[in-house]
Coordinates of C-alpha atoms in Angstrom, one line a residue:
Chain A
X1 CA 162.9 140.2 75.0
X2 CA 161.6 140.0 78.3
X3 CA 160.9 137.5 81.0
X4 CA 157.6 136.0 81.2
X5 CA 156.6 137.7 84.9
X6 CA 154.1 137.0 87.3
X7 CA 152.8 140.0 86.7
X8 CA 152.6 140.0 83.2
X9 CA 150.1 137.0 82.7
X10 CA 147.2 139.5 84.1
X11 CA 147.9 141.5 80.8
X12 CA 147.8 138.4 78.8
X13 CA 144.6 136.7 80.3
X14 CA 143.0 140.3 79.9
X15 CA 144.2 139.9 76.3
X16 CA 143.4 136.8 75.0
X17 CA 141.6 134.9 78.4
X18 CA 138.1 135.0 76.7
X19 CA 139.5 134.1 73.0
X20 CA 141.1 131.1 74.8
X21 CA 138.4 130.3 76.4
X22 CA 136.7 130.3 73.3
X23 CA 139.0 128.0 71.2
X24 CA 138.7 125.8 74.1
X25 CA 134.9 125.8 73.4
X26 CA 135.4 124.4 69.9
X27 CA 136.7 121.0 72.2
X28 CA 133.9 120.5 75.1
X29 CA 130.6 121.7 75.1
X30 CA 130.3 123.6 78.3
X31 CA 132.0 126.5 80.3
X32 CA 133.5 125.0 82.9
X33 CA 135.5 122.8 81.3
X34 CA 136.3 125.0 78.8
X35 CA 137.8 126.9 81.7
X36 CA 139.4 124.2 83.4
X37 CA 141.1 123.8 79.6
X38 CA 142.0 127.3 80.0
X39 CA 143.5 127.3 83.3
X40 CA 145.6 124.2 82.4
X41 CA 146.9 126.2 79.5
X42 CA 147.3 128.9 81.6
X43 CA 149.8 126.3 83.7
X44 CA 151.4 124.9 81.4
X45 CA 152.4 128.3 79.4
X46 CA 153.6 129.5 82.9
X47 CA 155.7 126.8 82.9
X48 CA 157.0 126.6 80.2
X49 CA 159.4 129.8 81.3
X50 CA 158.3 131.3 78.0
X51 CA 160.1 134.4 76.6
X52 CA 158.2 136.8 75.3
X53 CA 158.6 137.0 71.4
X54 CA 156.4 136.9 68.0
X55 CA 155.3 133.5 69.2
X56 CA 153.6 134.5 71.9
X57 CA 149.8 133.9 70.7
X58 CA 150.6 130.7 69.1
X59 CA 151.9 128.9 72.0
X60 CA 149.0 130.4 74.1
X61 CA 146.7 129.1 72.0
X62 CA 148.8 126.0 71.5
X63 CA 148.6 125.3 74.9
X64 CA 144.9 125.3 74.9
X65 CA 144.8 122.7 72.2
X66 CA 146.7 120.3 73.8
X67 CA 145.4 121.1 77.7
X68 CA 141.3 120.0 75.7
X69 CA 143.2 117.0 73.7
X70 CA 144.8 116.0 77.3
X71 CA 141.1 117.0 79.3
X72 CA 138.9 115.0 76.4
X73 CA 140.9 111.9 76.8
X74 CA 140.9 111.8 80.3
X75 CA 137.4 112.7 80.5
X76 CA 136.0 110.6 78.1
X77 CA 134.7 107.7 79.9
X78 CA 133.7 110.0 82.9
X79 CA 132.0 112.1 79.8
X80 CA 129.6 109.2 78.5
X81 CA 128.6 107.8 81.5
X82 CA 127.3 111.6 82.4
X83 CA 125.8 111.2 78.9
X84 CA 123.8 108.6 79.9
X85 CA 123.4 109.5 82.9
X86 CA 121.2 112.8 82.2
X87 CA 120.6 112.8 78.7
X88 CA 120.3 116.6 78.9
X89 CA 122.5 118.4 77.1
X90 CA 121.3 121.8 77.5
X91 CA 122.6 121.4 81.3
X92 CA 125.9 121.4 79.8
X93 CA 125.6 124.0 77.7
X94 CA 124.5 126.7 80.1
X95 CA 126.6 129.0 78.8
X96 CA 126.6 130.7 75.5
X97 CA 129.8 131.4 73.3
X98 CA 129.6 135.2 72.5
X99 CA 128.1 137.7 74.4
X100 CA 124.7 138.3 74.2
X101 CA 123.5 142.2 73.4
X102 CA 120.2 142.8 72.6
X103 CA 120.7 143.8 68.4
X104 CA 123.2 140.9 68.0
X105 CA 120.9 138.1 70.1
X106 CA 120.0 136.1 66.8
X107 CA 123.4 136.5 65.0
X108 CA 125.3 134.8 68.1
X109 CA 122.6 131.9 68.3
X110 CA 123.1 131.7 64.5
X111 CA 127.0 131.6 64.4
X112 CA 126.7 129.2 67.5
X113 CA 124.8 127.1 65.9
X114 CA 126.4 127.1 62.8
X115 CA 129.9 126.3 64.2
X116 CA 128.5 123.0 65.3
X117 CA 127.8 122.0 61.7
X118 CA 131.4 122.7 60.6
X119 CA 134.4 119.9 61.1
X120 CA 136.3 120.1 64.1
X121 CA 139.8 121.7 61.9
X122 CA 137.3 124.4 60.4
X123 CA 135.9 125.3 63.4
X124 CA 139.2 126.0 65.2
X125 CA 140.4 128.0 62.4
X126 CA 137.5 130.0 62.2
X127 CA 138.1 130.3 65.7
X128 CA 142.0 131.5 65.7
X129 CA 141.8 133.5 62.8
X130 CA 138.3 135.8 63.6
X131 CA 138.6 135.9 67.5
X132 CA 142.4 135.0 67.9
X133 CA 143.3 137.3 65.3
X134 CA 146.2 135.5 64.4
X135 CA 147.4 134.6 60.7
X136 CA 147.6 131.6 58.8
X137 CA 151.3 131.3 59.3
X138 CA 150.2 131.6 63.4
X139 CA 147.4 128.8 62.8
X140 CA 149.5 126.3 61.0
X141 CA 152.3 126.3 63.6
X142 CA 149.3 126.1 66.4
X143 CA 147.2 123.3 64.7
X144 CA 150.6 121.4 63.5
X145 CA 148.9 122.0 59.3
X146 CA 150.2 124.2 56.5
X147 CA 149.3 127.8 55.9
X148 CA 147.9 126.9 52.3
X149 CA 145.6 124.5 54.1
X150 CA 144.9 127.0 57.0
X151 CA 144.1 129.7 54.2
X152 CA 141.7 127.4 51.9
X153 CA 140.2 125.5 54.8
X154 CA 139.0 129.2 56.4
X155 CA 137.7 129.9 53.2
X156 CA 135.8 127.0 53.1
X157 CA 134.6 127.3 56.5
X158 CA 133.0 131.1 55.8
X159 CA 131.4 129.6 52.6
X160 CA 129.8 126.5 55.1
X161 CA 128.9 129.1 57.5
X162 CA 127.1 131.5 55.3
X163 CA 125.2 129.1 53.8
X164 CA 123.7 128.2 57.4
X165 CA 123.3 132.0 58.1
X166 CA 121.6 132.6 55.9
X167 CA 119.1 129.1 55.8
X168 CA 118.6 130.2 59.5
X169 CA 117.5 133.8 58.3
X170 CA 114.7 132.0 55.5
X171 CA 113.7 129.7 57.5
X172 CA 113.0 132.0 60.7
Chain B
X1 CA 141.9 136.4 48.6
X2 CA 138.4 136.0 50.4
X3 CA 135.4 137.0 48.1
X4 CA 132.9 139.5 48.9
X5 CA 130.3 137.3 50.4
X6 CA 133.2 135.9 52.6
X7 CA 134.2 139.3 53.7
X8 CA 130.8 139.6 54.5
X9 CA 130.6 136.6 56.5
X10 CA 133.6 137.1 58.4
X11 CA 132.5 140.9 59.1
X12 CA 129.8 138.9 61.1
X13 CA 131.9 137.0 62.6
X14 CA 134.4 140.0 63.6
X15 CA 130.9 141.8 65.1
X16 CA 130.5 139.2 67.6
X17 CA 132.7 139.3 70.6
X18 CA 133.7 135.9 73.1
X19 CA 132.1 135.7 76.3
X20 CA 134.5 136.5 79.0
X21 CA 136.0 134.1 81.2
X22 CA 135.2 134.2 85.3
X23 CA 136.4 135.6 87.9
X24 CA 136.5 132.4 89.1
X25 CA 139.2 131.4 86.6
X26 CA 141.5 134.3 87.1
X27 CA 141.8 133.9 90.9
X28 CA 142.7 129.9 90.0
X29 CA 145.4 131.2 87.5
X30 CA 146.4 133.8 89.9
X31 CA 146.8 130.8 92.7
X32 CA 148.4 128.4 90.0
X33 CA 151.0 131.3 89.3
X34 CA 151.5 132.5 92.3
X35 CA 152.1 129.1 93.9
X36 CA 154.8 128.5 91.1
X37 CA 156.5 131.9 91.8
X38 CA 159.8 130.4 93.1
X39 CA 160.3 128.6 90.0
X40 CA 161.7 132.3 88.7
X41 CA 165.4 132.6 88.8
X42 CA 166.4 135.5 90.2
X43 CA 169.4 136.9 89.5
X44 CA 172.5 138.5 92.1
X45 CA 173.9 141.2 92.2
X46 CA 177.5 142.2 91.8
X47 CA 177.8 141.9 95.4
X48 CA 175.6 139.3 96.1
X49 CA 177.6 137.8 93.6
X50 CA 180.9 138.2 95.6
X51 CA 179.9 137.6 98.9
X52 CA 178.7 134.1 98.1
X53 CA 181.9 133.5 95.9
X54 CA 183.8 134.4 98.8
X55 CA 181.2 132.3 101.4
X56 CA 181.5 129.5 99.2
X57 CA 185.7 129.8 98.8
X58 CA 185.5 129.7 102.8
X59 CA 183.2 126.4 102.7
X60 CA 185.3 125.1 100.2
X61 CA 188.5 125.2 102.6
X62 CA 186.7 124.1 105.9
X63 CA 186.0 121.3 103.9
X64 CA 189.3 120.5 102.1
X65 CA 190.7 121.4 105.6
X66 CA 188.6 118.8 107.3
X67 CA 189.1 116.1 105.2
X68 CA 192.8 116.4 105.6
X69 CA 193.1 117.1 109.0
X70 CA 190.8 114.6 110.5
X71 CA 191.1 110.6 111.3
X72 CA 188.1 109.7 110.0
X73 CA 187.4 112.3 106.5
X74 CA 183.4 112.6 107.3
X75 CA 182.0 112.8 104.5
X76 CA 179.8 116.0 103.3
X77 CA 176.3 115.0 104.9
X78 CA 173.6 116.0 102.5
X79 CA 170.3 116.3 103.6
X80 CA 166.9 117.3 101.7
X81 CA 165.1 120.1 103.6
X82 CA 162.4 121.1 101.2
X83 CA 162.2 120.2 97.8
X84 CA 159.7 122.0 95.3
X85 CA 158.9 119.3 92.8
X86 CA 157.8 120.9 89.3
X87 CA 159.2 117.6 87.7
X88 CA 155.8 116.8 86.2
X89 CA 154.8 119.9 84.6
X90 CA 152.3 118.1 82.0
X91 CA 149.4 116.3 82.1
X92 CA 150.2 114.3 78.9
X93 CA 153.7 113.6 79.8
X94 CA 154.3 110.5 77.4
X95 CA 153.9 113.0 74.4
X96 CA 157.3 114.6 76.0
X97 CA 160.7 113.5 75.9
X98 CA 163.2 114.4 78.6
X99 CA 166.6 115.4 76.7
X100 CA 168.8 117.0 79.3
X101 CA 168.7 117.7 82.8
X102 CA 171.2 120.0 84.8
X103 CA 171.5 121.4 88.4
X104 CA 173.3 124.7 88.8
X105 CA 174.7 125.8 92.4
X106 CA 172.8 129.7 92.4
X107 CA 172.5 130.1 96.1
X108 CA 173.8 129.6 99.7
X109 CA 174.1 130.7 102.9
X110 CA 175.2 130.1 105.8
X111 CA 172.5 129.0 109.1
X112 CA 172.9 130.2 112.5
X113 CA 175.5 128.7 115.2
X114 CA 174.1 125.9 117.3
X115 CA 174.8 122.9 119.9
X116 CA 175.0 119.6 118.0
X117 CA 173.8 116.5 120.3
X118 CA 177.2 116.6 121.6
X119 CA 177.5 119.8 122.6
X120 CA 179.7 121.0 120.3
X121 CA 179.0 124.4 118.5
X122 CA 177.5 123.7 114.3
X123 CA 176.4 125.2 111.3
X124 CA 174.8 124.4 108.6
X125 CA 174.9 125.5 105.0
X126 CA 171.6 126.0 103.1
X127 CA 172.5 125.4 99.6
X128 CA 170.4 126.3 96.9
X129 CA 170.2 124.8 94.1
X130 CA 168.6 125.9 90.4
X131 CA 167.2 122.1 88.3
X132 CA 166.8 122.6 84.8
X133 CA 165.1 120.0 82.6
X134 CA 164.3 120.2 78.9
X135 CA 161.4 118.2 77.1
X136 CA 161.2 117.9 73.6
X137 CA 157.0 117.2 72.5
X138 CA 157.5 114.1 70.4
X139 CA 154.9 115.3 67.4
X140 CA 156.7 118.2 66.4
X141 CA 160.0 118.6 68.5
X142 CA 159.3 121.6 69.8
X143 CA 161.5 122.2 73.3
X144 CA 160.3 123.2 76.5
X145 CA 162.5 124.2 79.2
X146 CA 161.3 123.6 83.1
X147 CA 163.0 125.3 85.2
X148 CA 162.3 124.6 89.4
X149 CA 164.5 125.7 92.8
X150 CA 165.5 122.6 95.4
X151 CA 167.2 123.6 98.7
X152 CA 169.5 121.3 100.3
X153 CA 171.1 121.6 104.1
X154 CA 174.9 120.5 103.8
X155 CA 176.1 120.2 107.1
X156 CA 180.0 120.4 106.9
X157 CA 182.2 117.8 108.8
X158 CA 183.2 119.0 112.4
X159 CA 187.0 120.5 112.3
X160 CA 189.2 121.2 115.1
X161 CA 191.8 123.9 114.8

C-alpha cells in the first residue's frame, strides 16, 4: 500500500469528485454548499494521512457525510433566516444534479424530483450504491447501518422511485 | 436479489451521470492540499540518516561538555521559530477523542556561525520535530491519525575550550 500523495488526490477527485459531490447533494439543496461539503471532505481525508487500501471509497464518502452533518448544524440558523429571508428556493437550487443531455432531459428532472420524495437513509443509499458504485458492505460501514438493512432499504428505495417514475410519465 | 422492475429502475438510474464538480473546487482542494504539503513525512536516506546521527552525537557532547565544564550549567534555550499547527484538523472536534500524542526528533541541522550581542561567535540548531496525534470518532471508534512538522531553534549553551 501506498502513501496517500499530493499528487494522487487529482486521480481521486477525477474519480469520485462529482459522485461526492452528489452524495453531498442528498444533505443541502444547492451546489455550492454541496461543494464547500466536498472540499471539507476533501480536507479532512487529506488529513487523515490515509493509506491507500480496500477502504478507500468508504472513507471518501464517509468524509462527505460527516463534513454536510458538521456544515447543516452550523448552518442551520444562518439557513432559516435565508429561508425567510427570500422565500425563493429555486435561487438555491440553481444547479441540477445530473447532467443534462438533450434525450435524458426528462429522466434527470424525474429521478430529481423523485429523490426528494424518498427518506433521507434511502436517498443516500440510492446514492452510494448507483453513482458511488460501492456495495452494501461499503454503505453500511459509511452510513454506520447493516448490510441487510443497506440491501432491503435500496430495494425499497427503487420500488418508491419507480412508482414516481412512472406517475410522472401518466401524468405528463 | 433485485426484481426485474428494479433492475429496470436502477438501469435508469445507472443511465444518468452526476454533474461535475467546478473548477472552482479543484483549485480550493488543490490550495487546501498544497498548503498542508509539509504535513508529509519524508523519509532519509542512508546517509542522511548518518550524517544527522553523527550531527546530533556532536550536539549531544557540546552539550554534556558544557554543562560540566561551565560555572553556571545554562540550560538548553528552547525557542519556537515557526510552528505549523494542524492540531484542529475537524470541524466537529467534540465527536473526537484524543488518545495519544507523541513528538518524534526526525530532523536537524545545524545554522550558520554568527556574533551573539556579546560578540562572541554562535550557532544555532534547527531542530525538527515530527507531532503525532491519534483521535478516536466517539460513534464508532474509528482512529484517525494527524500527523503535522514543528520546528524548534535550540540554541546550545556557550562552551569554552
Amino acid at each position: 500500500m501506498e502513501n496517500f500523495e499530493i499528487a494522487d488526490w487529482k486521480t481521486i477527485f477525477d474519480q469520485y469528485g462529482s459522485k461526492m459531490l452528489l452524495f453531498a447533494r442528498q444533505f443541502v439543496p444547492n451546489q455550492a454548499d454541496a461543494e464547500d461539503i466536498v472540499q471539507d471532505a476533501f480536507r479532512r481525508y487529506w488529513k487523515s494521512n490515509h493509506l491507500e487500501g480496500e477502504n478507500t471509497i468508504s472513507l471518501l464518502f464517509g468524509s462527505v457525510r460527516w463534513a454536510a452533518l458538521d456544515h447543516i448544524r452550523q448552518n442551520e440558523r444562518r439557513r432559516k433566516r435565508e429561508t425567510l429571508a427570500s422565500q425563493d428556493d429555486r435561487a438555491l437550487n440553481d444547479c441540477h444534479m445530473f447532467e443534462r443531455s438533450i434525450e435524458k432531459t426528462e429522466l434527470s428532472d424525474q429521478v430529481e424530483a423523485a429523490l426528494q420524495r424518498l427518506s433521507d437513509s434511502q436517498r443516500q443509499i440510492v446514492v452510494l450504491k448507483v453513482w458511488g458504485e460501492m456495495t452494501y458492505e461499503q454503505i453500511g460501514q459509511t452510513l454506520g447501518i447493516s448490510q441487510n438493512t443497506a440491501s432491503s432499504r435500496y430495494r425499497y428505495a427503487l420500488d418508491a422511485l419507480r412508482r414516481v417514475i412512472r406517475k410522472d410519465c401518466y401524468v405528463n | 436479489m433485485l426484481t426485474s422492475e428494479q433492475r429496470e429502475t436502477e438501469n435508469e438510474l445507472f443511465s444518468l451521470e452526476p454533474t461535475p464538480p467546478s473548477e472552482i473546487l479543484r483549485r480550493r482542494i488543490s490550495d487546501d492540499i498544497s498548503s498542508g504539503e509539509s504535513r508529509r513525512v519524508r523519509w532519509m536516506g542512508p546517509l542522511a540518516w548518518f550524517s544527522s546521527g553523527s550531527l546530533l552525537a556532536a550536539s549531544l557532547m557540546v552539550l554534556i561538555y558544557g554543562t560540566f565544564t561551565s560555572k553556571e550549567s545554562p540550560e538548553l534555550e528552547v525557542r519556537a521559530l515557526e510552528q505549523e499547527v494542524l492540531s484542529a484538523p475537524f470541524k466537529g472536534e467534540d465527536e473526537f477523542l484524543r488518545i495519544s500524542d507523541s513528538s518524534y526528533l526526525i530532523e536537524f541541522e545545524e545554522g550558520p556561525v554568527y556574533l551573539d550581542e556579546s560578540g562572541k561567535p554562535s550557532r544555532d540548531i534547527r531542530i525538527k520535530y515530527l507531532d503525532t496525534e491519534i483521535y478516536q470518532r466517539l460513534i464508532d471508534g474509528r482512529e484517525v491519525t494527524v500527523e503535522s512538522v514543528r520546528i524548534k531553534l535550540s540554541k546550545p549553551p556557550s562552551v569554552s575550550y
